[in-house]
Tab-separated table of C-alpha atoms in Angstrom:
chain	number	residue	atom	x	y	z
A	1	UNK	CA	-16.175	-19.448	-0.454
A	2	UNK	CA	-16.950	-16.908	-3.344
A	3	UNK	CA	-20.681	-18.480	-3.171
A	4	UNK	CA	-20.570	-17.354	0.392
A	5	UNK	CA	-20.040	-14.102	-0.863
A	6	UNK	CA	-22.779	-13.244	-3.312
A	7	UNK	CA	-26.271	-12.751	-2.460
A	8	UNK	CA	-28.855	-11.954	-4.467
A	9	UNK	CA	-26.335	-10.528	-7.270
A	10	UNK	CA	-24.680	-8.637	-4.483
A	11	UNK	CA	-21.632	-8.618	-2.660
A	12	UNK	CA	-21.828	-9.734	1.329
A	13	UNK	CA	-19.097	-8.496	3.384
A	14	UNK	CA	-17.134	-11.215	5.437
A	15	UNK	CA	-16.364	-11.122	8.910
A	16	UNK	CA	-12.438	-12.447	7.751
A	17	UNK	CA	-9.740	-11.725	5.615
A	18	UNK	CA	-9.423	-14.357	2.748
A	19	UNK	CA	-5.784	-15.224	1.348
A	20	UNK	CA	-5.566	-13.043	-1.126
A	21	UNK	CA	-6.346	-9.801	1.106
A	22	UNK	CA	-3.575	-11.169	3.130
A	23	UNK	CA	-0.853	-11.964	0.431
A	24	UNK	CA	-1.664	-8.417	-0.698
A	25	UNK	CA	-1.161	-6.644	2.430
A	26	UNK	CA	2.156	-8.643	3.435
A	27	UNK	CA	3.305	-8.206	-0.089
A	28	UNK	CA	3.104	-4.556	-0.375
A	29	UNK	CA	4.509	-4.509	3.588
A	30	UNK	CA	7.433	-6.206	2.111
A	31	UNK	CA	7.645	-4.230	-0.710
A	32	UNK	CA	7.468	-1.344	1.198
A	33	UNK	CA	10.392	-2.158	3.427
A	34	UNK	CA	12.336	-3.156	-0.044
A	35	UNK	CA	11.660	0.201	-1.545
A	36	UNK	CA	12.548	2.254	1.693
A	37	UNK	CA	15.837	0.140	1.587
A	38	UNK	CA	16.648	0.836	-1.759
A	39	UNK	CA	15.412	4.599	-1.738
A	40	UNK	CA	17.561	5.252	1.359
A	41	UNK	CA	20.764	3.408	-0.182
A	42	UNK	CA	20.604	4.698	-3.692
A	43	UNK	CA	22.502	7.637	-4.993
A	44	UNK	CA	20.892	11.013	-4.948
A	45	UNK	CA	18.765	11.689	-8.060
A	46	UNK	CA	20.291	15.298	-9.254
A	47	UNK	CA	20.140	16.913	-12.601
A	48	UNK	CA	22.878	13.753	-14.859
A	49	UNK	CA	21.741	11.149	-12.787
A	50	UNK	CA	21.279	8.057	-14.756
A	51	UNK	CA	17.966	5.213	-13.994
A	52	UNK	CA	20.498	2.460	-13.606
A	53	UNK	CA	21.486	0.636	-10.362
A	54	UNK	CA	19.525	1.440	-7.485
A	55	UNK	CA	17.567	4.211	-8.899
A	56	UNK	CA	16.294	1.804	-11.776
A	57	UNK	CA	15.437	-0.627	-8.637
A	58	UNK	CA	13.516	2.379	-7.249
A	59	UNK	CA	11.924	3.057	-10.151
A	60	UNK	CA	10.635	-0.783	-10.848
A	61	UNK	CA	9.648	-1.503	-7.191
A	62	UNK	CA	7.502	1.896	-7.045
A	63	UNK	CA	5.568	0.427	-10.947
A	64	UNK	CA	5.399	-2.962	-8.691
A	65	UNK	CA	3.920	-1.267	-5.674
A	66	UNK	CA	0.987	1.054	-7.905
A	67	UNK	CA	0.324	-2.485	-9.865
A	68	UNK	CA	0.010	-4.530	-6.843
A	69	UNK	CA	-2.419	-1.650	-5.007
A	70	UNK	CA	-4.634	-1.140	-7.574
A	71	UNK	CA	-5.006	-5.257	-8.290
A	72	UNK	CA	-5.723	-5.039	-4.315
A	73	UNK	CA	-8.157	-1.671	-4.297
A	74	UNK	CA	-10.071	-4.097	-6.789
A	75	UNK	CA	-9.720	-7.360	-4.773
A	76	UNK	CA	-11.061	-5.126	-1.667
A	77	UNK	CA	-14.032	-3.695	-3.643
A	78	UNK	CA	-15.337	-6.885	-4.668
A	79	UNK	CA	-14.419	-8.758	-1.663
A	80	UNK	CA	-15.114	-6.460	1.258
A	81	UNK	CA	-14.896	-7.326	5.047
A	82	UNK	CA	-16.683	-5.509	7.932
A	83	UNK	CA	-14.571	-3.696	10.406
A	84	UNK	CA	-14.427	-4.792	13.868
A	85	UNK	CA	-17.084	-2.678	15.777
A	86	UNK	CA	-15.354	-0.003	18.391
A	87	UNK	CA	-16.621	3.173	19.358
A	88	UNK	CA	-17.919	5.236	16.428
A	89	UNK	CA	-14.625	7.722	17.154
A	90	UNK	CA	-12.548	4.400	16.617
A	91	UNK	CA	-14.201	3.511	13.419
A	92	UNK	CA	-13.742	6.956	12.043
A	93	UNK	CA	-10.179	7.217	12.459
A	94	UNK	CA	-9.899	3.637	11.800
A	95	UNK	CA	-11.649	4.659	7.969
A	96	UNK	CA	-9.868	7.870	7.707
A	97	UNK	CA	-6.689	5.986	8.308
A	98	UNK	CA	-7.147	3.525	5.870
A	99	UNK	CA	-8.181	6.412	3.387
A	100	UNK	CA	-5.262	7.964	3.903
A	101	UNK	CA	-3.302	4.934	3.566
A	102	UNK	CA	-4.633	4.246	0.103
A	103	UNK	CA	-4.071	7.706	-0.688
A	104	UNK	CA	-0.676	7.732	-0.141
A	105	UNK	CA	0.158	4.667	-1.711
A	106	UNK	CA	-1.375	5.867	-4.800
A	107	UNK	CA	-0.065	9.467	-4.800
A	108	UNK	CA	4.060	8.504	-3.734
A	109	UNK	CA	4.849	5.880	-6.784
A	110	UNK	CA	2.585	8.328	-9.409
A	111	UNK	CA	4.327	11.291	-8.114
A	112	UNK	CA	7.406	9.578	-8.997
A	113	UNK	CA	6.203	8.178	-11.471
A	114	UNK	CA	5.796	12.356	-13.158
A	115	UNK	CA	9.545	13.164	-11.724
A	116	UNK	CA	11.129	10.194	-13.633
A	117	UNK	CA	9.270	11.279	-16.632
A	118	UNK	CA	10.358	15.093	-16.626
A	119	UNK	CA	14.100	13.613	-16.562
A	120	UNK	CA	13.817	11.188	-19.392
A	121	UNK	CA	13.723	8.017	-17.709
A	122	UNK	CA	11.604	5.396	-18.600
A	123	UNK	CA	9.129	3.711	-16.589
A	124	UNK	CA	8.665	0.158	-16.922
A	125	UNK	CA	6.665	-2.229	-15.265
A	126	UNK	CA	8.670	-5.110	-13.074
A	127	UNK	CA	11.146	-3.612	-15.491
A	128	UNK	CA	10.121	-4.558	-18.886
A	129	UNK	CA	6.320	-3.485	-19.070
A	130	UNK	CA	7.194	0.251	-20.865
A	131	UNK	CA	4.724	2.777	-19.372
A	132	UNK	CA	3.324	5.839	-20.836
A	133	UNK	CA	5.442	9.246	-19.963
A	134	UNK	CA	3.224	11.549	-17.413
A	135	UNK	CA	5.286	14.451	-18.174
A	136	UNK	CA	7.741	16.093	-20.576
A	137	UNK	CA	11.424	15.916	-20.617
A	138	UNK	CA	12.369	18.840	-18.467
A	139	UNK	CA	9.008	19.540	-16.917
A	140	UNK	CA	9.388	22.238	-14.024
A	141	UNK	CA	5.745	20.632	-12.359
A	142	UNK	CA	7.902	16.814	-13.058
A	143	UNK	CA	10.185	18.191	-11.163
A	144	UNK	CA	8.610	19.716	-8.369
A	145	UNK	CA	6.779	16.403	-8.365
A	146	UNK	CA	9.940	15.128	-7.127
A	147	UNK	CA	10.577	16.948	-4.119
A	148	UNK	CA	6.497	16.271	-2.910
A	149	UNK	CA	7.201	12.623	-3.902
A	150	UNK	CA	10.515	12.620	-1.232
A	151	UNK	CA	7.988	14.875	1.542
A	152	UNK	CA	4.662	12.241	0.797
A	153	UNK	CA	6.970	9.263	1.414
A	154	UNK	CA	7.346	10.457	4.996
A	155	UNK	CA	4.264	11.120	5.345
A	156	UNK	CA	3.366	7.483	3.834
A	157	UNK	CA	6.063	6.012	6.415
A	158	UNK	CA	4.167	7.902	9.799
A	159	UNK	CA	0.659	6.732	8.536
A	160	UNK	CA	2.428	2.837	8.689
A	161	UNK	CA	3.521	3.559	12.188
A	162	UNK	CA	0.211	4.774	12.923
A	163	UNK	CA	-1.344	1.437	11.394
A	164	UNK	CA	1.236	-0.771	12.875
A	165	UNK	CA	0.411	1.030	16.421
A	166	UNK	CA	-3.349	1.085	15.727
A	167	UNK	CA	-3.436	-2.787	15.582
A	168	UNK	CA	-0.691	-3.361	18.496
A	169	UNK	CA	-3.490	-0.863	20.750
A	170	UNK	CA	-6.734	-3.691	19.239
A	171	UNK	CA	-3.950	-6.445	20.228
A	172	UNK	CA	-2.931	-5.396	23.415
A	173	UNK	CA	-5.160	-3.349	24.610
A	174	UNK	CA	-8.705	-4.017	23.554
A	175	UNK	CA	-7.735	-7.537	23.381
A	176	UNK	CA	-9.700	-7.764	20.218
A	177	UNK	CA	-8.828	-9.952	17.624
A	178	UNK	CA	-8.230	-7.191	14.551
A	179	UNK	CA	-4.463	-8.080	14.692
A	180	UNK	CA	-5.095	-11.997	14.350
A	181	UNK	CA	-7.481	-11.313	11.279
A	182	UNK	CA	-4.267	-9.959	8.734
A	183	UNK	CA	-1.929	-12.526	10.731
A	184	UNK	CA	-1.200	-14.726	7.658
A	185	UNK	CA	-1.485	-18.305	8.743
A	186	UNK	CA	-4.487	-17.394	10.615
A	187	UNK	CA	-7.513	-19.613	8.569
A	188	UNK	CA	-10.664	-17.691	8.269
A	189	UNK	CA	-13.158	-18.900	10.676
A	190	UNK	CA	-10.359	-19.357	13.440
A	191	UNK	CA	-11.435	-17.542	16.546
């Protein structure tokens, strides 16, 4: 309980993931796979291409994803949970991972984000929210943005697998329970 969680005016980290941390991390997942769909099915984006279609579903998933992982970097920071204690090598790349994670998921929708802007399109928020431009009409660094945006999605996509792995390996082979604590009908507390 949020009582639970403050202590003398500061935050005490939990030993489980509440609800929310869980509806965020299986929303983006699902959001993820959504936007990989759609990015893989829609039409190339070349110079005439207009934001309607798939590309304006691209463009409204990626404002959905940034939204939901900033509402969640903030829902983390105030409601932090201690890591289940490994080696200190496992903890570091299990941080670094997570860093990089974040990173990623920041950096791939805002780089897009600056491409859509340098060809004109609006940005929108679940489609109707109008976001500010990041770059001109025509902008050569908008569109360069565009081809790091394509090369950081891969990137984003090999440091899931390396999650996904990371928690199979706790699972399966340090029989820990770091799996079961994201597992969403798992109740905190369960053991």
């Amino acid at each position: 309980s949020p009582s639970n969680c403050l202590m003398d005016g500061m935050v005490k980290k939990r030993t489980e993931f509440d609800l929310v941390a869980k509806a965020f991390h299986w929303g983006m997942a699902l959001l993820l796979v959504v936007q990989y769909t759609v990015a893989w099915t829609m039409p190339h984006i070349g110079k005439g291409t207009l934001p309607v279609g798939l590309v304006a579903w691209h463009l409204s998933i990626g404002t959905a994803l940034l939204a939901m992982l900033l509402a969640r970097l903030l829902w983390r920071l105030s409601h932090p949970v201690n890591h289940v204690s490994t080696s200190p090598l496992l903890n570091a790349l299990a941080g670094a991972g997570h860093i990089s994670l974040y990173l990623l998921l920041l950096a791939v929708p805002v780089m897009g984000w600056v491409n859509a802007s340098s060809r004109g399109y609006d940005a929108r928020l679940f489609g109707s929210v109008p976001l500010p431009s990041l770059s001109t009409t025509g902008s050569a660094l908008g569109h360069s943005m565009g081809d790091i945006h394509v090369y950081a999605s891969y990137a984003l996509i090999g440091f899931v697998a390396l999650h996904v792995l990371a928690a199979l390996y706790h699972h399966w082979v340090l029989k820990d329970d770091v799996l079961q604590r994201m597992l969403p009908l798992r109740r905190s507390g369960q053991r």
